[in-house]
Tab-separated table of C-alpha atoms and ligand atoms in Angstrom:
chain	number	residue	atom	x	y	z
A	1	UNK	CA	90.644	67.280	127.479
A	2	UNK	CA	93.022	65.404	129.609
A	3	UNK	CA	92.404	61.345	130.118
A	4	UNK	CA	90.724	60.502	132.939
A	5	UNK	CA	90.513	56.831	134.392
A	6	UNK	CA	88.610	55.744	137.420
A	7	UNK	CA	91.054	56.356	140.289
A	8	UNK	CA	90.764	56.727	143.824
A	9	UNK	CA	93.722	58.679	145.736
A	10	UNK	CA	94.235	57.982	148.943
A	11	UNK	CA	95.618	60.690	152.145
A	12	UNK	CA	95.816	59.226	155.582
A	13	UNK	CA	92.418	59.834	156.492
A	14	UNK	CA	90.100	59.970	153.646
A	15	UNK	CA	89.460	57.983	150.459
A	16	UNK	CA	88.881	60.121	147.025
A	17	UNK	CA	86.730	58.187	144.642
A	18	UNK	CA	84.663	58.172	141.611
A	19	UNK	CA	80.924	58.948	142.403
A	20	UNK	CA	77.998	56.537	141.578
A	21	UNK	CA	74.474	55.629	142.328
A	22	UNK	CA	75.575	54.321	145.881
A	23	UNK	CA	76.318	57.780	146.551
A	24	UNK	CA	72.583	59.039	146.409
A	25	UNK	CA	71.510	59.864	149.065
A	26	UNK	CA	74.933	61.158	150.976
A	27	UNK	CA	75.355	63.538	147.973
A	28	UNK	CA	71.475	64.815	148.452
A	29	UNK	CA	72.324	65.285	152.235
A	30	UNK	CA	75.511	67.227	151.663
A	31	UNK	CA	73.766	70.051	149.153
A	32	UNK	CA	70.448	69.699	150.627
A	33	UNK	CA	72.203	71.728	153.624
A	34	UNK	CA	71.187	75.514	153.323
A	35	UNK	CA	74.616	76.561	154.707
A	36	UNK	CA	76.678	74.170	152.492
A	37	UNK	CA	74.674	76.012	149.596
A	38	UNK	CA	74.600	79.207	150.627
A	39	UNK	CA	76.938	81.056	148.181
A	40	UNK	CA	75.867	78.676	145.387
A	41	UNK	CA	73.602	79.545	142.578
A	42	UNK	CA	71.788	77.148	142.386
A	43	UNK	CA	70.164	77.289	146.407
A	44	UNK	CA	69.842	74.131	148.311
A	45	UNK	CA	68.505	70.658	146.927
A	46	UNK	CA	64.715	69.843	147.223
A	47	UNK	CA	64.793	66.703	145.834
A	48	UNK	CA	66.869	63.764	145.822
A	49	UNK	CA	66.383	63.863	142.309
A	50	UNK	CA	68.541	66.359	141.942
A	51	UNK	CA	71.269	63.974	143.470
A	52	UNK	CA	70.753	61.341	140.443
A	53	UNK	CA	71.038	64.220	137.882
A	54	UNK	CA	74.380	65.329	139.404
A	55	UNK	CA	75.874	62.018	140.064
A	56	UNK	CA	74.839	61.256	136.231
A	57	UNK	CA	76.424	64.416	134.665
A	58	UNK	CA	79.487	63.400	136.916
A	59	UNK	CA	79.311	60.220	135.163
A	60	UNK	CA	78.936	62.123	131.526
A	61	UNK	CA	82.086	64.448	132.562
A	62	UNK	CA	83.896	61.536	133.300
A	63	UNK	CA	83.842	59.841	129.996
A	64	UNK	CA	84.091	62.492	127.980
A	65	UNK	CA	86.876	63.898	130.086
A	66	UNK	CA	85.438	67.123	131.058
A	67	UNK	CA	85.526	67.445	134.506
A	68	UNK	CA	86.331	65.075	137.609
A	69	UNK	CA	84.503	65.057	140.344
A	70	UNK	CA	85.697	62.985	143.355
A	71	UNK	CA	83.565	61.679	146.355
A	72	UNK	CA	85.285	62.066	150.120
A	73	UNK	CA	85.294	58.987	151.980
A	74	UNK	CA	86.103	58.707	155.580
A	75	UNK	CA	88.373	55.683	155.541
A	76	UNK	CA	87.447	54.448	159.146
A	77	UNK	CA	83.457	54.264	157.958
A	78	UNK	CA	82.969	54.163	154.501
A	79	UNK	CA	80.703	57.508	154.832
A	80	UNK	CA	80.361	60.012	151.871
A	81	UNK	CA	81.142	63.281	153.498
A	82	UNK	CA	81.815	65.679	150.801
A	83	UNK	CA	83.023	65.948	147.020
A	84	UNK	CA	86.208	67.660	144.949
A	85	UNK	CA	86.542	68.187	141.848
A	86	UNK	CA	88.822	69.653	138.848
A	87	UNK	CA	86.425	70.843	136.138
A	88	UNK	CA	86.266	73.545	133.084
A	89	UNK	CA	89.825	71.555	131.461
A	90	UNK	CA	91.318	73.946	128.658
A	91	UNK	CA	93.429	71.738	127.542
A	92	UNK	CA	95.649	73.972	125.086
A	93	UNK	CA	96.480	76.024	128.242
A	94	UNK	CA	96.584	73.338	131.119
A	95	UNK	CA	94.311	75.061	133.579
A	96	UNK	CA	90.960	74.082	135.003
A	97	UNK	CA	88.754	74.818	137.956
A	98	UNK	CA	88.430	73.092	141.243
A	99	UNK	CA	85.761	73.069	143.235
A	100	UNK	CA	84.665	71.365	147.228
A	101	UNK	CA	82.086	71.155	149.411
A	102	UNK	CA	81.797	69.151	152.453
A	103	UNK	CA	78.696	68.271	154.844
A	104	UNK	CA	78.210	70.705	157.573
A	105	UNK	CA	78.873	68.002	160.326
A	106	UNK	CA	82.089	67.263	159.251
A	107	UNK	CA	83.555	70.774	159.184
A	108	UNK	CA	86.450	71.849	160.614
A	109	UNK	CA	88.502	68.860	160.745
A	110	UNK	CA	90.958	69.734	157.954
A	111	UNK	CA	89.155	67.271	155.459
A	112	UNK	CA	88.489	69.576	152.752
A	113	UNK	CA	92.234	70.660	152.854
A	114	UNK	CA	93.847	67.036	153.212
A	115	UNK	CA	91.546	66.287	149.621
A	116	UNK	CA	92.830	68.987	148.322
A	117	UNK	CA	96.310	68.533	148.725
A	118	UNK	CA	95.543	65.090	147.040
A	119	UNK	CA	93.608	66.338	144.393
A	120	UNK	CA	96.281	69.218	143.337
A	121	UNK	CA	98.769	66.488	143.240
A	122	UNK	CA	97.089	64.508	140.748
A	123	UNK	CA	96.723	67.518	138.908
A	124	UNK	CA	99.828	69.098	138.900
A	125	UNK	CA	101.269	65.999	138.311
A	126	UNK	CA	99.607	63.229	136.075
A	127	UNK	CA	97.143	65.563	134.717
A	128	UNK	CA	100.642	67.433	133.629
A	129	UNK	CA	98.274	70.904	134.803
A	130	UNK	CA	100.082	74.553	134.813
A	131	UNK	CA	97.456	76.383	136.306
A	132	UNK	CA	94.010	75.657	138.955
A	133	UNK	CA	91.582	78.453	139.494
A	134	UNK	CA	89.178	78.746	142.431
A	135	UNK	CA	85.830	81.057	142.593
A	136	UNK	CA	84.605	82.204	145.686
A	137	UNK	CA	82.791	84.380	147.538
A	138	UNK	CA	84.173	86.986	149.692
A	139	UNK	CA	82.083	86.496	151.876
A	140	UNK	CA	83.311	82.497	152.125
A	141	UNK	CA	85.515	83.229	154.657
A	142	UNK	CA	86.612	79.172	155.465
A	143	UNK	CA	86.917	78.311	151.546
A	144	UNK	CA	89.470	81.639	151.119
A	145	UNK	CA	91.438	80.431	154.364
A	146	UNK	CA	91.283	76.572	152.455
A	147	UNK	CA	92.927	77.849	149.076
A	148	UNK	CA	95.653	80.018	151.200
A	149	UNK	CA	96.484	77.252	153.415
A	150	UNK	CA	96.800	75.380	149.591
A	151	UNK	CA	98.933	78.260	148.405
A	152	UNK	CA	96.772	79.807	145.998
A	153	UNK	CA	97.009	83.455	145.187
A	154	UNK	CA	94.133	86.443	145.068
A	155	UNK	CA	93.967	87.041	141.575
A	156	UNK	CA	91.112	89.657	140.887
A	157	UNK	CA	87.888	91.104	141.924
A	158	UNK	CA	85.037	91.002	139.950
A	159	UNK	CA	81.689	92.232	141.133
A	160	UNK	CA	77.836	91.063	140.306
A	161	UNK	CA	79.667	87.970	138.789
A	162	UNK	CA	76.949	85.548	139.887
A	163	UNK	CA	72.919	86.320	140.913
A	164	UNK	CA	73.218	83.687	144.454
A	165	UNK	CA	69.458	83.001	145.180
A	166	UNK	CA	67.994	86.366	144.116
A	167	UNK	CA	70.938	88.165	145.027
A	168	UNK	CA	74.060	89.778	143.028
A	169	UNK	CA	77.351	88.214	144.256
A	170	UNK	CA	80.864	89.011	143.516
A	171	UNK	CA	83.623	86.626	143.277
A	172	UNK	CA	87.292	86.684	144.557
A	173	UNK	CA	89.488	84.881	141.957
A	174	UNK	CA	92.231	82.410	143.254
A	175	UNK	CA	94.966	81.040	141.235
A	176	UNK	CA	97.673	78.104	141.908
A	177	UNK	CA	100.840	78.062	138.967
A	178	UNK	CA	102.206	74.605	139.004
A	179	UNK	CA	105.542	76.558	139.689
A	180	UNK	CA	104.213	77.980	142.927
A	181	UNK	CA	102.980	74.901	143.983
A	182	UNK	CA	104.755	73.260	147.089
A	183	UNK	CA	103.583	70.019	146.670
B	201	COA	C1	84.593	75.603	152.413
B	201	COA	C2	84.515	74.267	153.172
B	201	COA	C3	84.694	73.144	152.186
B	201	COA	C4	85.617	74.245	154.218
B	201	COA	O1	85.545	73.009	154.903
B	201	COA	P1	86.328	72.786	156.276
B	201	COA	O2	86.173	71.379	156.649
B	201	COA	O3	85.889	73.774	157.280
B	201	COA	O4	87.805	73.078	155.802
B	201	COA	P2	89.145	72.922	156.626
B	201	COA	O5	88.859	72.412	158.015
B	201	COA	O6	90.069	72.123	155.773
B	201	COA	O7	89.721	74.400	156.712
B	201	COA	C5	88.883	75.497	157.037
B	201	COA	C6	89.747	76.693	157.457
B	201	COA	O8	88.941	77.890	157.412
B	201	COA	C7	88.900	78.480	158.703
B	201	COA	N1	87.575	79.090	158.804
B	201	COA	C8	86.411	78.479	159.099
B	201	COA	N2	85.405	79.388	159.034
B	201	COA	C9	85.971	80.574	158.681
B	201	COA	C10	85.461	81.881	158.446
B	201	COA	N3	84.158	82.157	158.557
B	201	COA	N4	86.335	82.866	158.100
B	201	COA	C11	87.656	82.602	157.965
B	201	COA	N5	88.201	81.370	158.167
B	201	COA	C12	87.354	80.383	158.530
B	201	COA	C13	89.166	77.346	159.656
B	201	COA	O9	89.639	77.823	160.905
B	201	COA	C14	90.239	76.559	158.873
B	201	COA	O10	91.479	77.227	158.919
B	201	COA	P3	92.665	76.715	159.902
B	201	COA	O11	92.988	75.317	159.459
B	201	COA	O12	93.754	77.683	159.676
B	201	COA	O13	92.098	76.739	161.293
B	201	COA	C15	83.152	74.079	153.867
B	201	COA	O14	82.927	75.204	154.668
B	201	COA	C16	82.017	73.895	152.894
B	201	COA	O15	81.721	72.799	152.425
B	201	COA	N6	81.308	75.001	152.598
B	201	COA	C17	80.174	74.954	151.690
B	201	COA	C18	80.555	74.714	150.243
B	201	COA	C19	81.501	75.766	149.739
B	201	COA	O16	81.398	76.934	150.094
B	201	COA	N7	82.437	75.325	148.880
B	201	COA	C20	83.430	76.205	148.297
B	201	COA	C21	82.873	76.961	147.165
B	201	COA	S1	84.097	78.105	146.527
């Protein structure tokens, strides 16, 4: 597992941040939304519950270096809007996972790809990463067009990979190489 220390990266309009109880009730609005979770296993939130568990396992992943999940700040408010994270670290091979989501009012704007580009950064670079994968559904047209604007590449196909609220859905796997990166 790589190090990870509380950090906040900044881009010109958005602060990335560790998460924390402060963060409640903007992270229960953001997957509470039945469109932000529709391709997600788990369905929408219920409970804001559900918000505490997932800001405390955030906590857990951060200090035993398993995964980093970063809140999305609007600089000009303070507001939560959204979360990014780099997760599933194998360390002997330098890859991990990223993953985004971003509350429905705020989409659009090019947020979710200005975090990115901050996020691969610190991954590529002081996380010393070769390799970020991406899941997602085909039929998630905006998060494909995010990773292609990012540079990532359609890797493979695999069908029935998750059961998404009842139903079987496949997954399209993306891949960035540190190489290919144009950061
Ligand atoms: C995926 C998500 C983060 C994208 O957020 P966003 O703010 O719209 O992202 P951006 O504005 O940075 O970029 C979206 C791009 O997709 C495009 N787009 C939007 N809807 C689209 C669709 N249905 N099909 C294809 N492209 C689409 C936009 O035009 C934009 O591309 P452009 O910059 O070339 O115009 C947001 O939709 C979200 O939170 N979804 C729910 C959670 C989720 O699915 N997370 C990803 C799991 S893999």
């Amino acid at each position: 597992m790589p190090t990870l220390s509380p950090i906040e990266l900044f881009t010109p309009r958005l602060k990335l941040r560790w998460m924390d109880e402060r963060d409640v009730d903007a992270h229960y609005a953001v997957f509470a939304d039945p469109e932000v979770a529709r391709y997600w296993s788990s369905g929408p939130w219920t409970s804001l519950d559900q918000s505490r568990e997932h800001i405390a396992a955030t906590q857990a992943a951060y200090a035993d270096g398993s995964g980093m999940r970063l809140g999305v700040e609007l600089i000009d408010t303070g507001e939560l809007i959204g979360n990014v994270s780099l997760h599933r670290f194998v360390d002997t091979s330098r890859r991990c996972e990223m993953g985004y989501a971003l509350a429905r009012a705020h989409w659009g704007g090019g947020y979710v790809s200005e975090a990115l580009r901050a996020l691969l950064a610190y991954g590529f670079t002081t996380l010393d990463l070769n390799r970020i994968e991406a899941d997602v559904d085909p039929r998630n047209g905006a998060s494909a067009r995010v990773l292609e604007k990012l540079g990532f590449h359609k890797e493979g196909y695999m069908p029935e990979r998750w059961i998404v609220q009842g139903e079987p859905a496949d997954t399209v796997y993306y891949g960035l190489l540190r190489r290919h990166w144009n950061g």
